[in-house]
Short mmCIF file of C-alpha atoms in Angstrom, two decimals:
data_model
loop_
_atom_site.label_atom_id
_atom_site.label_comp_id
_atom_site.label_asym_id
_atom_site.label_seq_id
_atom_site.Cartn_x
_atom_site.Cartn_y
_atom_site.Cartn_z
CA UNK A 1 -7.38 22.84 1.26
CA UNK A 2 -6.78 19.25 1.13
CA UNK A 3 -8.97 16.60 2.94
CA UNK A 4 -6.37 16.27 5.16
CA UNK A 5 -8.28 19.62 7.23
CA UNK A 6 -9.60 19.14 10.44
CA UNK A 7 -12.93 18.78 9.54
CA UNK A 8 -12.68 15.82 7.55
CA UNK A 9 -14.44 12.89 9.46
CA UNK A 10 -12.20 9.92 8.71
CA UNK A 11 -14.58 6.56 8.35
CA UNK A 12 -14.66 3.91 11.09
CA UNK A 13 -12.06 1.20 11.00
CA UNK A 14 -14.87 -1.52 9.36
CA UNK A 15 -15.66 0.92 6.55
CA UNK A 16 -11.59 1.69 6.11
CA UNK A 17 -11.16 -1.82 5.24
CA UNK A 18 -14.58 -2.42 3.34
CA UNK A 19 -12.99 0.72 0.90
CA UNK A 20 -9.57 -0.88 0.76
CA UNK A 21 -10.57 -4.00 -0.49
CA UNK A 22 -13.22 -2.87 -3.13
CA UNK A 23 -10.28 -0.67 -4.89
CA UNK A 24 -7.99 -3.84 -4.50
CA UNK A 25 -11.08 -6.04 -6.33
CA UNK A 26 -12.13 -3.09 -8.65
CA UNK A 27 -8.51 -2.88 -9.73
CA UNK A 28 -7.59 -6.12 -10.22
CA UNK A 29 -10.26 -6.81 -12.07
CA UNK A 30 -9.03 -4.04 -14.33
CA UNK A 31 -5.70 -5.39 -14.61
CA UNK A 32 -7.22 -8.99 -15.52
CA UNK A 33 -8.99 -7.37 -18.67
CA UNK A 34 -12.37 -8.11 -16.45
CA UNK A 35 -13.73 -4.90 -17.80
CA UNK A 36 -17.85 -5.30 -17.42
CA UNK A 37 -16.56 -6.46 -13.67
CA UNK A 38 -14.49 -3.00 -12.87
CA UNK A 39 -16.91 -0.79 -13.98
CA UNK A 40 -19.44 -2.80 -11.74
CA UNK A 41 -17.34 -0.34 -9.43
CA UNK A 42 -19.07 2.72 -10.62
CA UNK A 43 -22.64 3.40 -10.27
CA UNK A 44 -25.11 3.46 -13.13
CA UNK A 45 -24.53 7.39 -13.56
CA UNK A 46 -20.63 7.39 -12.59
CA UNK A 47 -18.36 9.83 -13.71
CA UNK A 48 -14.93 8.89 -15.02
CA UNK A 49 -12.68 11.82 -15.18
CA UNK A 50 -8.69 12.23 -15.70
CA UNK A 51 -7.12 15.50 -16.33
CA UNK A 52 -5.40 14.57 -19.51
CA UNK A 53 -8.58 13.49 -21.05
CA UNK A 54 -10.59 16.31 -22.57
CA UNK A 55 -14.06 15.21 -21.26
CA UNK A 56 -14.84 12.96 -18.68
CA UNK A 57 -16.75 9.48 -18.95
CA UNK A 58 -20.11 10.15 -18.41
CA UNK A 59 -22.32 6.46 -17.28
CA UNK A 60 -21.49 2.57 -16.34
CA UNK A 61 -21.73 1.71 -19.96
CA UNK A 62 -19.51 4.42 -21.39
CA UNK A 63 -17.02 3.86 -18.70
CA UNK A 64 -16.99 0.25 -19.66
CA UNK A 65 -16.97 0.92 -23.50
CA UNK A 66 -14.46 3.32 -23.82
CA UNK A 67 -11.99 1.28 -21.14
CA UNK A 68 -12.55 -2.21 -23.03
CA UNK A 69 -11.22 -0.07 -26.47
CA UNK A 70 -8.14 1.64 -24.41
CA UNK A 71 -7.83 -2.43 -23.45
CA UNK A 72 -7.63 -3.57 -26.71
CA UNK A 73 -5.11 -1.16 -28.12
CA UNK A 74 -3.28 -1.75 -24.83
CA UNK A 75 -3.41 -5.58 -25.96
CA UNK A 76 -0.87 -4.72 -28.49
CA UNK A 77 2.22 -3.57 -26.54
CA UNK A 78 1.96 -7.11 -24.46
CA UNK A 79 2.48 -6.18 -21.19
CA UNK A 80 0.93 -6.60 -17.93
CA UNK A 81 -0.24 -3.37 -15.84
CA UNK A 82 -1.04 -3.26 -12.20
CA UNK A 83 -2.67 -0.64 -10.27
CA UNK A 84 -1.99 0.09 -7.21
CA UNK A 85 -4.31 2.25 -4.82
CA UNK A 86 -2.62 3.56 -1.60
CA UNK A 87 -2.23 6.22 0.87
CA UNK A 88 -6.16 6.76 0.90
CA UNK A 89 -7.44 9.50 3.48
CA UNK A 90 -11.54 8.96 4.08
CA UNK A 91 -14.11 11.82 4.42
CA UNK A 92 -17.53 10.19 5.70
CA UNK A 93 -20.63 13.03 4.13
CA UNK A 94 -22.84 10.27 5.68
CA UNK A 95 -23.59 7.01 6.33
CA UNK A 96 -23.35 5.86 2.66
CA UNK A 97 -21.16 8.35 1.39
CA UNK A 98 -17.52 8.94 1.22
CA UNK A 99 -15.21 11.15 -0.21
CA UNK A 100 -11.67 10.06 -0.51
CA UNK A 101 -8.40 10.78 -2.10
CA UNK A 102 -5.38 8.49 -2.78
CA UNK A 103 -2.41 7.45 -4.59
CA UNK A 104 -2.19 5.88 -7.52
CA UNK A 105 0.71 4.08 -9.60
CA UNK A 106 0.93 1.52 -12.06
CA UNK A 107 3.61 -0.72 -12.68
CA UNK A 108 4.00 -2.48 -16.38
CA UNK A 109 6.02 -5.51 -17.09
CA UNK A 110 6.94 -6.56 -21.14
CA UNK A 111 6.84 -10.16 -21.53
CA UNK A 112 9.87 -11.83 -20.65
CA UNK A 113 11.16 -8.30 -19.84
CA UNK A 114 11.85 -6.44 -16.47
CA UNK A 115 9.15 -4.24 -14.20
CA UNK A 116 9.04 -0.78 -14.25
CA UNK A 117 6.78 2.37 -12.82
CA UNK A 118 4.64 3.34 -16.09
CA UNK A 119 2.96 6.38 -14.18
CA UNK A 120 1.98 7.75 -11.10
CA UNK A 121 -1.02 9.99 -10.19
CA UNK A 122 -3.35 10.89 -7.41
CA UNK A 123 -7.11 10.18 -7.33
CA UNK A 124 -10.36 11.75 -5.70
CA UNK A 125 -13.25 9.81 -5.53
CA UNK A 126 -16.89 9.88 -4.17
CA UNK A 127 -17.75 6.48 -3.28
CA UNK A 128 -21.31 5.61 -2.30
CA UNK A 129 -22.37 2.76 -0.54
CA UNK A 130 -25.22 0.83 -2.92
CA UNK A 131 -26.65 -2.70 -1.11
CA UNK A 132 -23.88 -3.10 1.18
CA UNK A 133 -21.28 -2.39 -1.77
CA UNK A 134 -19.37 0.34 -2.44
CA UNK A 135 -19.53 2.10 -5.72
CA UNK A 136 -17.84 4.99 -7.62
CA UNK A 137 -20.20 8.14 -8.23
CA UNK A 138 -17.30 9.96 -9.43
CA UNK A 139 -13.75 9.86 -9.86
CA UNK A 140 -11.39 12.06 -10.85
CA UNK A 141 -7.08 10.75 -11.66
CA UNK A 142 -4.95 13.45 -11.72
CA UNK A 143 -1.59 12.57 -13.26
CA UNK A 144 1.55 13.56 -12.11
CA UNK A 145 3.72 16.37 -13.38
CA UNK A 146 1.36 17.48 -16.12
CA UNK B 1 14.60 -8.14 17.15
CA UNK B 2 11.96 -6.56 15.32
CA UNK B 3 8.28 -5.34 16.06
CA UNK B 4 7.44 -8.40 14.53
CA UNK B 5 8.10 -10.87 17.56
CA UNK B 6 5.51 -12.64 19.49
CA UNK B 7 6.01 -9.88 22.43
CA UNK B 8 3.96 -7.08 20.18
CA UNK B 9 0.85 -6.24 20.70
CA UNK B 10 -1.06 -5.46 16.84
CA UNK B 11 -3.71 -3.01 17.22
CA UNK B 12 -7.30 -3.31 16.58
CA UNK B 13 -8.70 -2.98 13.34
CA UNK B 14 -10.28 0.88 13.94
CA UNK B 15 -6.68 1.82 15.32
CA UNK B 16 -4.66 0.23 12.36
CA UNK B 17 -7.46 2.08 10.02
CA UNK B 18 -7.36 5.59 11.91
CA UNK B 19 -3.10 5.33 11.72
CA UNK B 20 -3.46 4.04 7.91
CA UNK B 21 -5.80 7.35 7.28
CA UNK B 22 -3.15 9.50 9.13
CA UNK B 23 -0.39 8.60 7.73
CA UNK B 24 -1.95 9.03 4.36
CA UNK B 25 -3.23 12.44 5.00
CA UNK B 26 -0.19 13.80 6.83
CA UNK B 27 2.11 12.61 3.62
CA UNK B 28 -0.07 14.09 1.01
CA UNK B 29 -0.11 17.50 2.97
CA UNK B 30 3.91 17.16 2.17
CA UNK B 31 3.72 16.11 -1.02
CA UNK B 32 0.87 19.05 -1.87
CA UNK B 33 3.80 21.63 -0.19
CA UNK B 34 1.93 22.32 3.12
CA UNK B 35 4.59 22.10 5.38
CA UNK B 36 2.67 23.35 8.49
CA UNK B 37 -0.18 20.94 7.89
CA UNK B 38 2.70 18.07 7.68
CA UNK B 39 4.38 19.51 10.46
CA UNK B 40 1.12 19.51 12.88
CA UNK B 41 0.99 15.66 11.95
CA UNK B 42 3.97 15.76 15.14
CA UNK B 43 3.80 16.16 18.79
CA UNK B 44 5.21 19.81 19.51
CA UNK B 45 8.28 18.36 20.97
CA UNK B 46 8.40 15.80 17.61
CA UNK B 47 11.29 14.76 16.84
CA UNK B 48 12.66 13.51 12.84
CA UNK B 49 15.56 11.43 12.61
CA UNK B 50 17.44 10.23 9.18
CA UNK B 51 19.95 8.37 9.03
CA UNK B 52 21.49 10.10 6.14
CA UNK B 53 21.58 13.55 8.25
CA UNK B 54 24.00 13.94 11.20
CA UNK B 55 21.50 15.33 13.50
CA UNK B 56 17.60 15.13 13.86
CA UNK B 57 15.29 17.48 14.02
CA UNK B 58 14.03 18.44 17.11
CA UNK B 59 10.34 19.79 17.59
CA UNK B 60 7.48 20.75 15.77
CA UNK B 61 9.00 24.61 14.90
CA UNK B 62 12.39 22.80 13.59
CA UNK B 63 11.02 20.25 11.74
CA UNK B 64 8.23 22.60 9.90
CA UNK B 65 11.01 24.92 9.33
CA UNK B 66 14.16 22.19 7.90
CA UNK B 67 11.08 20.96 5.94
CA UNK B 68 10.42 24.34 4.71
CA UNK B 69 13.76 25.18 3.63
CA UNK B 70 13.75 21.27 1.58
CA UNK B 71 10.65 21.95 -0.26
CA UNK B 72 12.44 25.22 -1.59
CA UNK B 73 15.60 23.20 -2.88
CA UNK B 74 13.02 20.35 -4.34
CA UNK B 75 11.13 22.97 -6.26
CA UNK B 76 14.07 24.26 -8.24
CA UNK B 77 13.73 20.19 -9.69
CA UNK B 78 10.75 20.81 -11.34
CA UNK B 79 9.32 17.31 -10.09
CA UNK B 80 6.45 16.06 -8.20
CA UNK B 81 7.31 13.56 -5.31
CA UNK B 82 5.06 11.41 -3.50
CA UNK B 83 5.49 9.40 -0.56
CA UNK B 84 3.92 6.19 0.08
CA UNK B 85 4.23 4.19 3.58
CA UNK B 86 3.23 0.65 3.76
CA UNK B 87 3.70 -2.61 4.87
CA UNK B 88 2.94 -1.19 9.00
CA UNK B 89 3.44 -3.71 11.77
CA UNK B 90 2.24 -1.96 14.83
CA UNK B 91 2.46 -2.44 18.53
CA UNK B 92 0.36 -1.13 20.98
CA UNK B 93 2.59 0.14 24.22
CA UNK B 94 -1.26 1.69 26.07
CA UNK B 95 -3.93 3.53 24.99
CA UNK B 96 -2.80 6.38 23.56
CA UNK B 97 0.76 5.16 22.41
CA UNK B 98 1.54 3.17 19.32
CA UNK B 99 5.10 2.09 17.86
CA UNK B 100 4.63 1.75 14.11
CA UNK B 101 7.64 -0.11 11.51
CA UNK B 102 6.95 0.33 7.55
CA UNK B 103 8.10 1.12 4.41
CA UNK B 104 7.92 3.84 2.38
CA UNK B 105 8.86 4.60 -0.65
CA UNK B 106 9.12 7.97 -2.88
CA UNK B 107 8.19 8.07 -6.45
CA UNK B 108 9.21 11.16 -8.48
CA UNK B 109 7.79 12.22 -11.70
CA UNK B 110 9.37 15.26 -13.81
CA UNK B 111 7.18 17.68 -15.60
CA UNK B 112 6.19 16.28 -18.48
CA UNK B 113 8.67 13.35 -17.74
CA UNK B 114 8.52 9.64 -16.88
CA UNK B 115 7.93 8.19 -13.41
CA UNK B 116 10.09 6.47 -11.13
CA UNK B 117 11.30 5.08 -7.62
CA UNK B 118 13.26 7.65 -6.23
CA UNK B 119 14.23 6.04 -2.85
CA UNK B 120 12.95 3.35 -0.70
CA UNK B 121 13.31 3.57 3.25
CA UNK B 122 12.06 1.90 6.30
CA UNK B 123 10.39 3.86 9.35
CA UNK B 124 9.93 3.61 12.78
CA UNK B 125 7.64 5.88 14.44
CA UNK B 126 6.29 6.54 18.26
CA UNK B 127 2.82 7.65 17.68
CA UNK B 128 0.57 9.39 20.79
CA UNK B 129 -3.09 10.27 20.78
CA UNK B 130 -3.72 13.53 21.11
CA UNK B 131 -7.09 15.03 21.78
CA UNK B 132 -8.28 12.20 19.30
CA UNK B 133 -5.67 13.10 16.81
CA UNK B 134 -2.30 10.33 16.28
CA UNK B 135 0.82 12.19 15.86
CA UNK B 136 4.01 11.51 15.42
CA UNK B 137 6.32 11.76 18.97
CA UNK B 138 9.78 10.32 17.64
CA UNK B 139 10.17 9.10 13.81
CA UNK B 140 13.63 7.77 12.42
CA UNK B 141 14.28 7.09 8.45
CA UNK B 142 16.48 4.76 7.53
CA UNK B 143 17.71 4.87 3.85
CA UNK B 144 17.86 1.74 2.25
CA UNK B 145 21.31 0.18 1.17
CA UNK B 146 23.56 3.55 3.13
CA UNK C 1 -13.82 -15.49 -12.26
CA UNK C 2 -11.37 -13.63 -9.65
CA UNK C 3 -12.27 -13.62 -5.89
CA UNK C 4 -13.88 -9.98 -7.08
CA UNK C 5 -16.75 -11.99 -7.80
CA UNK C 6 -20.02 -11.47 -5.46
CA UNK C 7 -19.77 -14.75 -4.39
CA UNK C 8 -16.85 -13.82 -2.11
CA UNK C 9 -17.61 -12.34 1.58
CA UNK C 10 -14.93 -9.71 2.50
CA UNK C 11 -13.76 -10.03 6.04
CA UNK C 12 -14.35 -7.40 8.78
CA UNK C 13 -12.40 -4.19 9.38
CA UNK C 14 -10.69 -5.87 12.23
CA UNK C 15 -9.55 -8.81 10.13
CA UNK C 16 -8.44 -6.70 7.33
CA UNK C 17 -6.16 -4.61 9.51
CA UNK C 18 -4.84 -7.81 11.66
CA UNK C 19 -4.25 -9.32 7.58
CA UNK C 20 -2.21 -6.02 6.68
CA UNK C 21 -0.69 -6.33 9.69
CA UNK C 22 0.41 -10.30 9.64
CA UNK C 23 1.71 -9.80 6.02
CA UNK C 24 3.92 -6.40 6.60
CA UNK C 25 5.64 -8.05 9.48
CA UNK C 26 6.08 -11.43 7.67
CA UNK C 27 7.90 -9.63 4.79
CA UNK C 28 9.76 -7.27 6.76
CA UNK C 29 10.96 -10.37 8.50
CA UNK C 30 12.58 -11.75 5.11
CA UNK C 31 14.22 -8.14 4.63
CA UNK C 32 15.63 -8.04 7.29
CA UNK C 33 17.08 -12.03 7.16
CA UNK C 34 15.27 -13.39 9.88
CA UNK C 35 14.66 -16.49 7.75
CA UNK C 36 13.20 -18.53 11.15
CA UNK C 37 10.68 -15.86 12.00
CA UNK C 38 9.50 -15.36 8.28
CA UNK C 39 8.87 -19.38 7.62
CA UNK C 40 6.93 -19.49 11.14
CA UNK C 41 4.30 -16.96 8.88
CA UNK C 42 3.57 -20.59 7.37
CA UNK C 43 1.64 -23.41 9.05
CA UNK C 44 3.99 -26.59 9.73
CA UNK C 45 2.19 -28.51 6.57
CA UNK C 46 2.30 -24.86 4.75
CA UNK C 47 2.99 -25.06 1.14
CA UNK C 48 4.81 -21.76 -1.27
CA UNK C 49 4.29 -22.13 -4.91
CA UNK C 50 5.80 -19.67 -7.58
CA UNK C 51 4.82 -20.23 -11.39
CA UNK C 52 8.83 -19.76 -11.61
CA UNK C 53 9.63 -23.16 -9.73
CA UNK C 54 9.43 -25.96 -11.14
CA UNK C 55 7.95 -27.38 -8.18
CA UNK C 56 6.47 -25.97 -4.91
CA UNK C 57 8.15 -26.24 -1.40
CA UNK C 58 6.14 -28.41 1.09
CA UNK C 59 6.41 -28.14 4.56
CA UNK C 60 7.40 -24.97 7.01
CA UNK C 61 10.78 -26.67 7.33
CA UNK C 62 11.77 -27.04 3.56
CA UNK C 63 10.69 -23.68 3.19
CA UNK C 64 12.51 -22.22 5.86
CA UNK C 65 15.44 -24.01 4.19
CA UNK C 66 15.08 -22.97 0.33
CA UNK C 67 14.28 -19.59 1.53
CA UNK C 68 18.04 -19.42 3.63
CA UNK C 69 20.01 -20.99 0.39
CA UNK C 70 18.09 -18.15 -1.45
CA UNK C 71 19.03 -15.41 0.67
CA UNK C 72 22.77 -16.15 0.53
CA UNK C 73 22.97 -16.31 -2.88
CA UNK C 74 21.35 -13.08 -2.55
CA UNK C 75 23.72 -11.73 -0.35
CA UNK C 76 26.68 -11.86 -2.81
CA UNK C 77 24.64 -9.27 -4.84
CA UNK C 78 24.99 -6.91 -1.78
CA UNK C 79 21.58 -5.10 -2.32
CA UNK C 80 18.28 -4.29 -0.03
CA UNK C 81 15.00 -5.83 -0.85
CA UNK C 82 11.97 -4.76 0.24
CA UNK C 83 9.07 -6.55 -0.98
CA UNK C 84 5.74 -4.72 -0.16
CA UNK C 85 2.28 -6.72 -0.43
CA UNK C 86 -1.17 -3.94 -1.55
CA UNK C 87 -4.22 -4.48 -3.29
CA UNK C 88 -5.20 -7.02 -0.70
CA UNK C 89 -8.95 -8.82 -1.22
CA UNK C 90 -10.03 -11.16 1.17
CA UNK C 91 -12.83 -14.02 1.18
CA UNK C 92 -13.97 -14.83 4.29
CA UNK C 93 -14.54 -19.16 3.96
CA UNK C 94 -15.56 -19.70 7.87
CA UNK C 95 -14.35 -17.91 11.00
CA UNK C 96 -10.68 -19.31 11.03
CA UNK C 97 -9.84 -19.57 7.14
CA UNK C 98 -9.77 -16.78 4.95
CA UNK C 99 -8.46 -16.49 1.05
CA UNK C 100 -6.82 -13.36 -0.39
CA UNK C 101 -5.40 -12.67 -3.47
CA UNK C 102 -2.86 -9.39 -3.55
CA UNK C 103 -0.32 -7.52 -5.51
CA UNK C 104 3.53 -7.98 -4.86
CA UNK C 105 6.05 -5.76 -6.02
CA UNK C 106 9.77 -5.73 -5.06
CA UNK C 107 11.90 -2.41 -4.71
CA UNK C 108 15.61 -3.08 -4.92
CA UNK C 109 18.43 -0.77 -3.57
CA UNK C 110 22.37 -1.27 -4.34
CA UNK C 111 24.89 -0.23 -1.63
CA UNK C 112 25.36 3.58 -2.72
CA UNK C 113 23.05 2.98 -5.38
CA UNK C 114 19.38 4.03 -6.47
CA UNK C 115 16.38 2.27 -5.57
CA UNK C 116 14.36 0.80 -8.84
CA UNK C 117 11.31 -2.04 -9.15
CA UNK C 118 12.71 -5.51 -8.91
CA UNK C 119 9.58 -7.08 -9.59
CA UNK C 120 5.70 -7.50 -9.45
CA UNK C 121 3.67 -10.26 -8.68
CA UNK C 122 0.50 -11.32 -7.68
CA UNK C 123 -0.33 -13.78 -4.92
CA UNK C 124 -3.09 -16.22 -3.44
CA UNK C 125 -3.08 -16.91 -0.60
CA UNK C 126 -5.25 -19.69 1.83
CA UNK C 127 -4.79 -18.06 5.42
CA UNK C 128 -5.68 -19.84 8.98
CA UNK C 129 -5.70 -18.51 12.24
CA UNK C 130 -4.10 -21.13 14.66
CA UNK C 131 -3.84 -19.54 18.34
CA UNK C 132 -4.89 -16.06 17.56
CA UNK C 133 -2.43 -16.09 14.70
CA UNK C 134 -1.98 -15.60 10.86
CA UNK C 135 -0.32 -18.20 9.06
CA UNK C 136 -0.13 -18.74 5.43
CA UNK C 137 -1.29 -22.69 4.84
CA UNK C 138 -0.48 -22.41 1.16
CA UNK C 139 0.54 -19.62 -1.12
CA UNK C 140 1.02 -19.14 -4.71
CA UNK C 141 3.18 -15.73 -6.64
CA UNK C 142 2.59 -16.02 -10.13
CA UNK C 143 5.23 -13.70 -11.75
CA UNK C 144 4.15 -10.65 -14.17
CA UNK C 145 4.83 -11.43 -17.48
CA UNK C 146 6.07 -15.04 -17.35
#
């Protein structure tokens, strides 16, 4: 059963838009090579899972370290990725924590070359709310067709 | 003229969250192959229009059941489809009654293949509340560029 | 340092959605051709940059103007566009002026043809509300990959 069930509690309106644009920050900041920045996204004991990875990324600093290497080899094909986060259904647990799952896709463009889809997958997250600011506590990007 | 002339009437921020949230949930339940949670995402006498099929689909029963019969032709691709909507302009007719324009696009990914667009639409929908619940009373596809 | 930064204050839920809102019926507007109704998006002394001008166009009328020579050379290609604007963050710089910077991507459909990624941008924009309204008072797309 997806979290599209009936006894999901979708989050208020104010809280829709607070999640919407921390994945718009967290992922741009990504896609600017602002890597300490994104993985201010997850908390201090995040998880960082995708199903074509053998073991997930276990902490803020591992998450960080291991995407500023897949960065750097990235570096070397010279193009530009963007991630895009969409179709994102809420599940308020409580006040400070919500479960969601969403769409994800990234489109590449080569230097001087022509834009393209590179992949698309869906994502589950549970997103806490730290200060006032949303945080990942664990994510997990399934991609498509695998 | 569109939905986008001075005569609409946007909706407030916890309405334009709540119909972000539903359409979200209500295309993943497709794209996941549960028709009859899709299909409960429309008013029992729903109706789903295209504009690449001669005839629309008239209530909830029909449309779960056309839908039904699609997802068995689709699974004989070997692909995984999702559907995005974006881009919503809305205008708020009372209450509990909500026209919607967007866009939405479908990405398709083959096992073990390479994403891509598959087709991009626009859609118009007449959305009613319903015991709290939005659901869809009227929708019409149009496919791009037919 | 991107507008991810903590200096920035995101708007409110309500803002966000009347944002989304504002910018899907702006763009559906140039989709559709209504050249007029997409320029009013811009304040009279609005200004449109792209990093793929040479210069940028000044003024809601010039804009209005470029915009109409551009979509008739356009139409001799005899395609749809359909640009869709995600990945929206917002800074909140008093009650009436707020900046964003977004993602941009363009889906393209040929008559009879299949639907493919045109391009993808990003954007920053400096929004005002004048009479309850949206408008963009100056906006810049800087081009993937240029």
């Amino acid at each position: 059963m997806t979290q599209t069930s009936q006894a999901t509690v979708p989050v208020s309106g104010e809280t829709y838009g607070q999640i919407l644009d921390f994945y718009a920050g967290h992922m741009q900041a990504l896609d600017e090579g602002s890597v300490e920045l994104w993985a201010s996204g997850f908390t201090e004991d995040g998880v960082f899972a995708q199903n074509v990875k053998p073991e997930p990324w276990r902490g803020r600093s591992a998450i960080e370290e291991n995407m500023r290497r897949g960065l750097a080899r990235l570096a070397q094909k010279n193009v530009q990725r963007r991630h895009w986060f969409g179709m994102v259904t809420t599940d308020q647990r409580d006040q400070d924590t919500v479960r969601t799952r969403y769409y994800a896709v990234v489109f590449e463009t080569p230097v001087g070359g022509k834009a393209s889809v590179y992949l698309s997958t869906t994502g589950e997250d549970l997103l806490v709310r730290q200060d006032g600011q949303w945080r990942v506590k664990h994510r997990l990007i399934t991609h498509d067709a695998t």
